[in-house]
Coordinates of C-alpha atoms and ligand atoms in Angstrom, one line a residue:
M1 CA -50.4 130.5 -102.0
G2 CA -48.4 127.9 -100.0
K3 CA -50.0 126.2 -97.0
R4 CA -47.8 128.2 -94.6
D5 CA -48.7 131.5 -96.2
A6 CA -52.4 130.6 -96.3
G7 CA -52.2 129.8 -92.5
R8 CA -50.5 133.0 -91.8
S9 CA -53.0 135.1 -93.8
R10 CA -55.9 133.2 -92.1
R11 CA -54.5 134.0 -88.6
S12 CA -53.9 137.7 -89.5
F13 CA -57.4 138.0 -91.0
L14 CA -58.9 136.6 -87.7
K15 CA -56.7 139.0 -85.7
A16 CA -57.9 142.0 -87.7
A17 CA -61.5 140.8 -87.5
V18 CA -61.4 140.5 -83.7
A19 CA -59.8 143.9 -83.4
V20 CA -62.5 145.5 -85.5
G21 CA -65.4 143.5 -84.0
G22 CA -69.1 143.7 -84.8
T23 CA -71.4 141.6 -86.9
A24 CA -69.9 142.7 -90.2
A25 CA -66.5 141.3 -89.1
L26 CA -68.2 138.1 -87.9
S27 CA -70.0 137.7 -91.3
A28 CA -66.7 138.3 -93.1
C29 CA -65.1 135.5 -91.1
L30 CA -67.9 133.1 -91.7
E31 CA -67.9 133.7 -95.4
R32 CA -64.2 133.4 -95.7
F33 CA -63.9 130.3 -93.5
D34 CA -66.9 128.5 -94.9
D35 CA -65.1 125.3 -95.4
E36 CA -63.1 125.4 -92.1
E37 CA -63.2 122.5 -89.6
P38 CA -66.2 122.9 -87.3
I39 CA -65.4 124.3 -83.9
P40 CA -65.6 121.6 -81.3
T41 CA -68.6 121.9 -79.1
G42 CA -68.5 122.1 -75.3
T43 CA -70.0 119.9 -72.6
D44 CA -73.5 119.3 -71.2
D45 CA -71.9 118.1 -68.0
P46 CA -70.7 121.1 -66.0
S47 CA -69.3 118.7 -63.3
S48 CA -66.6 117.8 -65.8
L49 CA -65.3 121.5 -65.8
P50 CA -62.6 122.7 -63.4
T51 CA -63.4 124.4 -60.1
G52 CA -61.5 127.5 -60.9
Q53 CA -62.4 129.6 -64.0
H54 CA -58.7 130.4 -64.3
E55 CA -57.8 126.7 -64.7
W56 CA -57.0 126.7 -68.4
N57 CA -53.8 124.8 -68.5
D58 CA -55.1 121.2 -68.5
T59 CA -56.9 121.7 -71.8
L60 CA -54.6 124.1 -73.5
D61 CA -51.9 123.0 -76.0
R62 CA -48.3 122.6 -75.0
D63 CA -45.1 123.2 -76.9
E64 CA -42.3 120.7 -77.2
A65 CA -40.8 121.7 -73.9
G66 CA -44.2 121.4 -72.1
N67 CA -44.9 125.2 -71.9
V68 CA -48.5 126.2 -72.1
V69 CA -49.5 127.7 -75.5
L70 CA -52.1 130.4 -75.0
P71 CA -54.9 130.6 -77.5
E72 CA -54.1 133.2 -80.2
H73 CA -56.9 135.7 -79.9
H74 CA -58.2 137.5 -76.8
L75 CA -61.2 139.7 -76.2
L76 CA -61.3 141.7 -73.0
L77 CA -64.8 143.1 -72.4
Y78 CA -64.9 145.5 -69.4
L79 CA -68.5 145.4 -68.3
S80 CA -70.7 147.8 -66.3
I81 CA -74.0 146.6 -64.6
R82 CA -77.1 148.3 -65.9
G83 CA -78.6 150.3 -63.1
D84 CA -77.5 151.1 -59.6
G85 CA -77.4 149.0 -56.5
S86 CA -76.8 145.4 -56.0
P87 CA -77.8 142.8 -58.7
T88 CA -81.0 140.8 -58.3
E89 CA -81.5 137.1 -58.2
D90 CA -82.9 137.4 -61.8
D91 CA -79.8 139.1 -63.0
R92 CA -77.8 136.3 -61.4
E93 CA -79.8 133.6 -63.2
T94 CA -79.4 135.4 -66.5
V95 CA -75.6 135.6 -66.1
G96 CA -75.3 132.0 -65.0
A97 CA -77.4 130.8 -67.9
A98 CA -75.5 132.9 -70.4
L99 CA -72.1 131.7 -69.3
G100 CA -73.5 128.1 -69.3
T101 CA -74.5 128.5 -72.9
I102 CA -71.0 129.6 -73.9
E103 CA -69.6 126.5 -72.2
R104 CA -72.0 124.2 -73.9
A105 CA -71.3 125.7 -77.3
Y106 CA -67.5 125.6 -77.2
E107 CA -64.9 123.1 -76.0
R108 CA -62.6 124.7 -73.4
S109 CA -59.5 124.6 -75.5
N110 CA -57.4 126.5 -78.0
R111 CA -59.6 125.2 -80.8
G112 CA -62.8 125.9 -78.9
A113 CA -63.1 128.9 -76.5
I114 CA -62.6 129.9 -72.9
A115 CA -64.7 132.4 -71.1
E116 CA -63.7 133.7 -67.7
I117 CA -65.4 136.5 -65.6
G118 CA -63.9 138.5 -62.8
Y119 CA -65.4 141.2 -60.5
S120 CA -63.8 144.5 -59.4
P121 CA -63.6 146.1 -55.9
A122 CA -66.1 148.7 -57.3
Y123 CA -68.6 145.8 -58.0
F124 CA -68.3 144.6 -54.4
N125 CA -68.9 148.1 -53.2
R126 CA -72.5 147.7 -54.4
F127 CA -73.1 145.5 -51.4
E128 CA -73.4 146.5 -47.8
T129 CA -71.2 143.6 -46.6
S130 CA -67.5 143.5 -47.3
L131 CA -65.4 140.7 -48.9
P132 CA -63.9 138.3 -46.3
E133 CA -60.3 138.5 -45.2
S134 CA -59.5 135.4 -47.3
V135 CA -59.8 137.6 -50.4
D136 CA -57.1 140.3 -51.0
L137 CA -58.7 142.6 -53.6
P138 CA -57.7 146.2 -53.1
E139 CA -58.7 149.0 -55.4
P140 CA -56.1 149.4 -58.2
K141 CA -53.4 151.9 -57.4
T142 CA -50.2 153.4 -58.8
L143 CA -47.4 150.9 -58.6
S144 CA -44.4 153.0 -59.5
S145 CA -43.3 156.7 -59.2
I146 CA -43.0 156.9 -63.0
E147 CA -46.5 156.0 -64.0
D148 CA -49.9 157.7 -64.0
P149 CA -52.4 155.0 -65.1
T150 CA -56.1 155.1 -65.5
F151 CA -57.8 152.8 -63.1
D152 CA -60.3 150.3 -64.5
T153 CA -63.2 150.4 -62.1
Q154 CA -65.9 148.9 -64.3
D155 CA -67.9 146.1 -62.5
A156 CA -66.5 143.1 -64.3
L157 CA -64.1 141.8 -66.9
L158 CA -65.1 139.1 -69.3
H159 CA -62.0 137.5 -70.8
L160 CA -62.6 135.4 -73.9
T161 CA -59.9 133.5 -75.7
S162 CA -59.6 131.1 -78.6
D163 CA -57.6 130.3 -81.7
R164 CA -60.8 130.7 -83.6
G165 CA -61.3 134.5 -83.6
E166 CA -64.7 134.0 -85.2
A167 CA -65.9 132.2 -82.0
L168 CA -65.0 135.3 -79.9
L169 CA -66.9 137.5 -82.4
A170 CA -69.9 135.2 -82.3
I171 CA -70.0 135.1 -78.5
E172 CA -69.7 138.9 -78.4
A173 CA -72.5 139.4 -80.9
A174 CA -74.8 136.8 -79.3
M175 CA -74.3 138.2 -75.9
F176 CA -74.2 141.9 -76.5
G177 CA -75.5 142.5 -80.1
E178 CA -78.7 144.5 -80.8
E179 CA -81.9 142.6 -81.3
G180 CA -82.4 141.7 -84.9
D181 CA -78.6 141.9 -85.5
R182 CA -77.3 139.0 -83.4
P183 CA -77.0 135.3 -83.7
D184 CA -79.6 133.3 -81.8
A185 CA -77.4 130.3 -81.6
L186 CA -73.7 129.7 -80.7
N187 CA -72.1 126.8 -82.5
E188 CA -75.7 125.5 -82.9
I189 CA -76.6 125.8 -79.2
S190 CA -79.5 128.2 -78.9
V191 CA -79.0 131.3 -76.8
S192 CA -81.9 132.3 -74.6
D193 CA -80.1 134.4 -71.9
R194 CA -77.7 137.2 -72.8
L195 CA -75.1 139.0 -70.8
G196 CA -76.2 142.2 -72.4
E197 CA -79.5 142.0 -70.4
V198 CA -77.4 142.7 -67.3
F199 CA -74.3 144.4 -68.4
T200 CA -73.2 147.0 -71.0
V201 CA -69.8 146.9 -72.6
A202 CA -67.9 149.9 -71.1
D203 CA -64.6 149.1 -72.9
R204 CA -63.5 146.6 -75.5
R205 CA -59.9 145.6 -75.8
T206 CA -58.4 142.9 -78.0
G207 CA -55.2 141.0 -77.9
F208 CA -53.2 138.3 -79.8
I209 CA -50.1 136.1 -79.3
G210 CA -48.3 133.6 -81.3
P211 CA -45.3 133.3 -83.7
G212 CA -45.8 135.3 -86.8
L213 CA -48.7 137.5 -85.6
P214 CA -46.6 140.3 -84.1
A215 CA -44.4 140.3 -87.3
A216 CA -47.4 140.6 -89.5
N217 CA -48.9 143.4 -87.4
Q218 CA -45.9 145.6 -86.8
D219 CA -46.9 148.5 -89.0
I220 CA -48.2 150.6 -86.1
D221 CA -47.2 153.4 -83.7
G222 CA -44.5 152.3 -81.3
I223 CA -42.7 150.0 -83.8
P224 CA -40.0 151.5 -86.1
D225 CA -40.0 151.1 -89.8
G226 CA -38.0 148.2 -91.3
D227 CA -40.0 145.3 -89.8
P228 CA -37.6 144.6 -86.9
V229 CA -40.0 142.2 -85.1
P230 CA -38.7 138.6 -85.8
E231 CA -41.1 136.3 -87.6
A232 CA -40.6 133.6 -85.0
S233 CA -41.5 135.8 -82.1
P234 CA -44.8 135.4 -80.3
L235 CA -44.5 138.9 -78.8
F236 CA -43.5 142.3 -80.1
M237 CA -40.2 142.6 -78.2
G238 CA -38.7 139.6 -79.9
F239 CA -38.8 136.9 -77.1
K240 CA -41.2 134.3 -75.9
A241 CA -42.5 134.5 -72.3
G242 CA -44.3 132.3 -69.9
F243 CA -41.9 129.3 -69.5
I244 CA -43.6 126.8 -67.3
G245 CA -40.7 126.7 -64.8
N246 CA -41.2 130.4 -64.1
Q247 CA -45.0 130.4 -63.9
A248 CA -47.0 129.8 -60.8
S249 CA -49.2 126.7 -61.0
E250 CA -53.0 127.2 -61.2
S251 CA -53.3 125.7 -57.7
A252 CA -50.6 127.9 -56.3
V253 CA -52.6 131.0 -57.3
A254 CA -55.9 129.7 -56.0
I255 CA -57.4 131.3 -52.9
E256 CA -57.2 128.7 -50.2
A257 CA -59.9 129.5 -47.7
G258 CA -63.3 131.1 -47.3
P259 CA -66.2 131.2 -49.8
F260 CA -64.1 132.0 -52.8
A261 CA -61.6 129.1 -52.2
G262 CA -60.6 127.7 -55.6
G263 CA -60.9 131.1 -57.3
T264 CA -58.1 133.6 -57.7
T265 CA -57.2 137.3 -58.1
K266 CA -56.3 138.9 -61.4
H267 CA -54.4 142.1 -62.0
V268 CA -54.8 143.4 -65.6
S269 CA -52.6 146.3 -66.8
R270 CA -52.3 147.7 -70.3
I271 CA -48.8 148.7 -71.2
R272 CA -47.9 150.8 -74.2
Q273 CA -44.6 149.9 -75.8
E274 CA -42.1 152.4 -77.4
L275 CA -40.1 149.9 -79.4
D276 CA -38.9 152.7 -81.8
K277 CA -36.1 152.9 -79.2
W278 CA -35.8 149.2 -78.3
Y279 CA -34.9 148.0 -81.8
P280 CA -32.6 150.7 -83.0
E281 CA -30.7 151.1 -79.7
N282 CA -29.9 147.5 -78.8
D283 CA -28.1 144.7 -80.6
Y284 CA -29.4 141.2 -79.9
E285 CA -27.0 140.5 -77.0
T286 CA -28.0 143.8 -75.3
M287 CA -31.7 142.9 -75.7
V288 CA -31.1 139.5 -74.0
A289 CA -29.2 141.4 -71.2
R290 CA -32.0 143.9 -70.8
M291 CA -34.9 141.4 -71.0
F292 CA -33.3 138.4 -69.1
S293 CA -30.0 139.2 -67.4
P294 CA -26.6 140.4 -68.6
E295 CA -25.1 137.2 -67.2
L296 CA -27.3 135.1 -69.5
A297 CA -26.3 137.3 -72.4
D298 CA -22.6 136.9 -71.5
R299 CA -23.0 133.2 -71.5
G300 CA -24.9 133.1 -74.7
A301 CA -27.7 131.3 -72.9
V302 CA -30.5 132.6 -75.1
E303 CA -30.8 132.0 -78.8
G304 CA -33.4 133.5 -81.1
V305 CA -36.7 134.1 -79.4
G306 CA -35.6 131.9 -76.5
E307 CA -37.0 128.5 -77.8
N308 CA -33.7 126.9 -76.8
L309 CA -34.4 127.7 -73.1
G310 CA -36.9 124.8 -72.9
E311 CA -39.1 125.0 -69.9
S312 CA -37.2 127.7 -67.8
N313 CA -36.0 131.2 -68.4
G314 CA -32.7 130.4 -66.8
I315 CA -33.1 133.0 -64.1
T316 CA -32.0 131.0 -61.0
P317 CA -31.4 132.4 -57.5
E318 CA -27.7 132.2 -58.3
V319 CA -28.4 134.7 -61.1
F320 CA -30.8 137.1 -59.4
D321 CA -28.8 137.1 -56.2
R322 CA -25.9 138.7 -58.1
I323 CA -28.0 141.5 -59.6
R324 CA -26.0 144.3 -57.9
E325 CA -22.8 142.8 -59.3
H326 CA -24.4 142.7 -62.7
A327 CA -25.1 146.5 -62.4
K328 CA -21.5 147.1 -61.6
E329 CA -20.0 144.8 -64.1
Y330 CA -22.2 145.3 -67.1
G331 CA -23.8 148.7 -66.3
L332 CA -27.3 147.3 -66.5
V333 CA -29.8 144.9 -65.0
G334 CA -32.3 142.6 -66.7
H335 CA -36.1 142.7 -66.5
A336 CA -36.6 139.0 -65.6
E337 CA -33.8 138.9 -63.0
K338 CA -35.3 141.9 -61.3
A339 CA -38.8 140.6 -61.2
A340 CA -37.7 137.1 -60.1
R341 CA -36.4 138.4 -56.8
A342 CA -40.0 138.8 -55.6
N343 CA -41.5 136.0 -57.6
R344 CA -40.6 133.0 -55.4
D345 CA -42.4 131.5 -52.4
E346 CA -40.4 130.0 -49.4
N347 CA -39.9 126.8 -51.4
G348 CA -38.6 128.7 -54.4
E349 CA -41.8 128.3 -56.5
P350 CA -43.1 131.2 -58.6
L351 CA -46.0 133.2 -57.2
L352 CA -47.5 134.8 -60.4
L353 CA -49.2 133.2 -63.4
R354 CA -48.7 135.6 -66.3
R355 CA -50.8 135.4 -69.4
H356 CA -49.9 138.6 -71.4
V357 CA -50.7 139.2 -75.0
E358 CA -50.0 141.9 -77.5
S359 CA -52.5 144.5 -78.8
T360 CA -52.7 147.0 -81.6
D361 CA -55.9 148.6 -80.4
G362 CA -55.9 152.2 -81.7
D363 CA -53.0 151.3 -83.9
V364 CA -50.6 151.5 -81.0
A365 CA -48.3 148.7 -79.9
A366 CA -49.4 147.7 -76.4
L367 CA -49.6 144.7 -74.1
H368 CA -52.5 143.4 -72.1
F369 CA -51.0 142.0 -69.0
P370 CA -53.2 139.7 -67.0
S371 CA -51.5 138.3 -63.9
Y372 CA -53.1 135.8 -61.6
Q373 CA -51.9 135.4 -58.0
R374 CA -53.4 134.2 -54.7
E375 CA -53.2 137.8 -53.4
I376 CA -53.0 141.1 -55.3
S377 CA -50.3 142.1 -52.9
A378 CA -48.0 139.4 -54.4
F379 CA -48.3 141.2 -57.8
D380 CA -47.5 144.6 -56.2
R381 CA -44.3 143.1 -54.7
V382 CA -43.2 141.7 -58.0
R383 CA -43.9 145.1 -59.7
E384 CA -41.9 146.8 -57.0
A385 CA -39.0 144.5 -57.6
M386 CA -39.3 145.1 -61.3
N387 CA -39.2 148.9 -60.6
G388 CA -35.7 148.3 -59.3
A389 CA -35.8 151.5 -57.2
D390 CA -33.5 149.7 -54.7
L391 CA -30.9 149.6 -57.5
T392 CA -30.9 153.3 -58.4
D393 CA -28.4 154.1 -55.6
M394 CA -25.8 152.8 -58.1
P395 CA -24.6 155.3 -60.6
Q396 CA -25.3 153.0 -63.6
I397 CA -29.0 152.5 -62.9
Q398 CA -31.8 155.0 -63.1
Q399 CA -35.5 154.6 -63.1
R400 CA -35.7 154.3 -66.8
V401 CA -32.1 153.9 -67.7
N402 CA -30.3 150.5 -67.8
N403 CA -33.2 149.2 -65.7
G404 CA -34.5 146.2 -67.5
I405 CA -37.1 147.2 -70.1
L406 CA -38.5 150.2 -68.2
R407 CA -37.2 152.7 -70.9
Y408 CA -39.6 151.1 -73.4
I409 CA -42.8 150.4 -71.5
F410 CA -45.5 152.7 -70.1
T411 CA -48.4 151.5 -68.0
T412 CA -51.6 153.2 -69.1
H413 CA -54.3 151.2 -67.2
R414 CA -54.6 149.0 -64.1
G415 CA -57.5 147.0 -62.7
N416 CA -57.9 144.3 -60.0
F417 CA -60.5 141.6 -60.2
L418 CA -61.7 138.6 -58.2
V419 CA -62.1 135.6 -60.5
P420 CA -64.5 133.5 -58.4
P421 CA -64.6 129.7 -58.6
R422 CA -67.0 128.5 -61.3
S423 CA -69.8 127.9 -58.8
L424 CA -69.8 131.6 -57.7
R425 CA -69.1 133.2 -61.0
S426 CA -72.6 134.8 -61.6
L427 CA -72.7 138.1 -59.8
P428 CA -71.5 136.8 -56.4
T429 CA -72.2 138.6 -53.2
P430 CA -69.2 139.4 -51.0
T431 CA -70.0 136.5 -48.7
G432 CA -70.6 134.1 -51.5
D433 CA -74.2 133.5 -50.3
Ligands
HEM501 C1 -43.9 144.9 -72.3 C2 -44.0 144.3 -71.1 C3 -43.3 143.0 -70.8 C4 -42.6 142.1 -71.6 C5 -42.4 142.1 -73.1 C6 -42.1 141.1 -70.7 C7 -41.4 140.0 -71.1 C8 -40.8 139.1 -70.3 C9 -39.9 138.0 -70.8 C10 -39.5 137.7 -72.2 C11 -39.5 137.3 -69.6 C12 -38.6 136.1 -69.6 C13 -39.3 134.9 -69.9 C14 -40.3 134.5 -68.9 O1 -40.0 134.0 -67.8 O2 -41.5 134.6 -69.2 C15 -40.2 137.9 -68.5 C16 -40.1 137.5 -67.2 C17 -40.9 137.9 -66.2 N1 -41.6 139.0 -66.2 FE1 -42.0 140.2 -67.8 N2 -42.5 141.3 -69.4 C18 -43.2 142.5 -69.4 C19 -43.7 143.1 -68.3 C20 -43.8 142.6 -67.0 C21 -44.5 143.1 -65.9 C22 -45.4 144.4 -66.0 C23 -44.4 142.2 -64.9 C24 -45.0 142.3 -63.5 C25 -44.8 143.1 -62.6 C26 -43.5 141.2 -65.3 C27 -43.1 140.1 -64.6 C28 -42.2 139.1 -65.0 C29 -41.9 138.1 -64.1 C30 -42.3 137.8 -62.7 C31 -41.0 137.3 -64.9 C32 -40.3 136.0 -64.5 C33 -39.2 136.2 -63.6 C34 -38.9 134.9 -62.9 O3 -39.6 134.7 -61.9 O4 -38.1 134.1 -63.3 N3 -43.2 141.4 -66.6 N4 -41.0 139.0 -69.0

């Protein structure tokens, strides 16, 4: 096997192991990657860590154009608190110590692991006091007339990510495994407090991203036969996403005032993809038109998976301001140009920080779509712009016809979370006391 093939098979193996989960998958990884480079350990100095749990970018890899490269494997553990009522001081200490262990065990990077915990409105309902006005965290709701999602109302969402899938499995096993069947150390750091003492795992979802992984995992529901997903694509639909020029900075999504200043809000949806229509129905140029903008397609602005775009998706105000003309001239409008209309602050800077990854949970092509923004309402406005309901007065555009990528994607779940600053991440009260 060549070096490239070996790398590809290793990454796919890890992807499959994370998807399956459990101690058997963990042992299989440890056996197979016995001679692998050790995973870099974390820090004993918590003051060296960023204020916001969502501040990943400084330590993540960058591509040639300076775009942030997300770690390849993701584990989303939706957690419920054991028992009713508000958590105790003991619970708080357990969670704080458990999260501290993960941080000491793994460097906060692609090669190490990142753990981030957010809390839902349902969690804050356990308390008599309400969240302050400085936090905009409504219950999840339906965001378009053509969807009927399940609302994720578990107490918390633990988001773990790493290039080393075995690290995610080890954390999961150490934190939630049964006694007698779980590691008592993480990367040689001994584990004394476990998240499983306070939480149960109500739902387990897995994700992945990175060139080659979608192509290697396209034999699932929602993707037609014939292996249409390009090898170079980090995502199932054939393009890369998350250009730095069209992403909000981590400080722009941080809450500015009140006890949770420095934290952020996170909306997470799960979106099923029906690419058995996307690939057969569209040639490459039409895909660019539907995903970005017909104007970009006309100019030949996008090549391949979009690597040539550099640090920006090319959707400038000059492009998205002409969206109605695009509908008339080309008979369709693009996904990115629609969304961009609501994704700019008064200085023209993006409002949302998107970190979406693919999923094959249940052997169905889907996307986990975490989006960070200062206020959840900013997400709602972008989603409204993406719905394009304001464009359906034109004969060419209908809700799911010629309307970006809406013909191909179906939202199945929505949840809202407050991701507190690191200092308040263990079972915070609404007032941060
Ligand atoms: C299967 C689902 C989706 C896929 C494959 C997808 C893919 C993409 C791609 C390839 C781009 C252009 C490159 C970039 O700027 O990142 C883009 C842009 C964008 N997408 Fe999506 N997207 C999906 C769903 C969504 C959803 C649900 C939202 C939120 C409501 C959203 C919001 C945006 C925004 C805000 C932009 C950037 C527009 C700008 O400000 O320039 N996308 N998307």
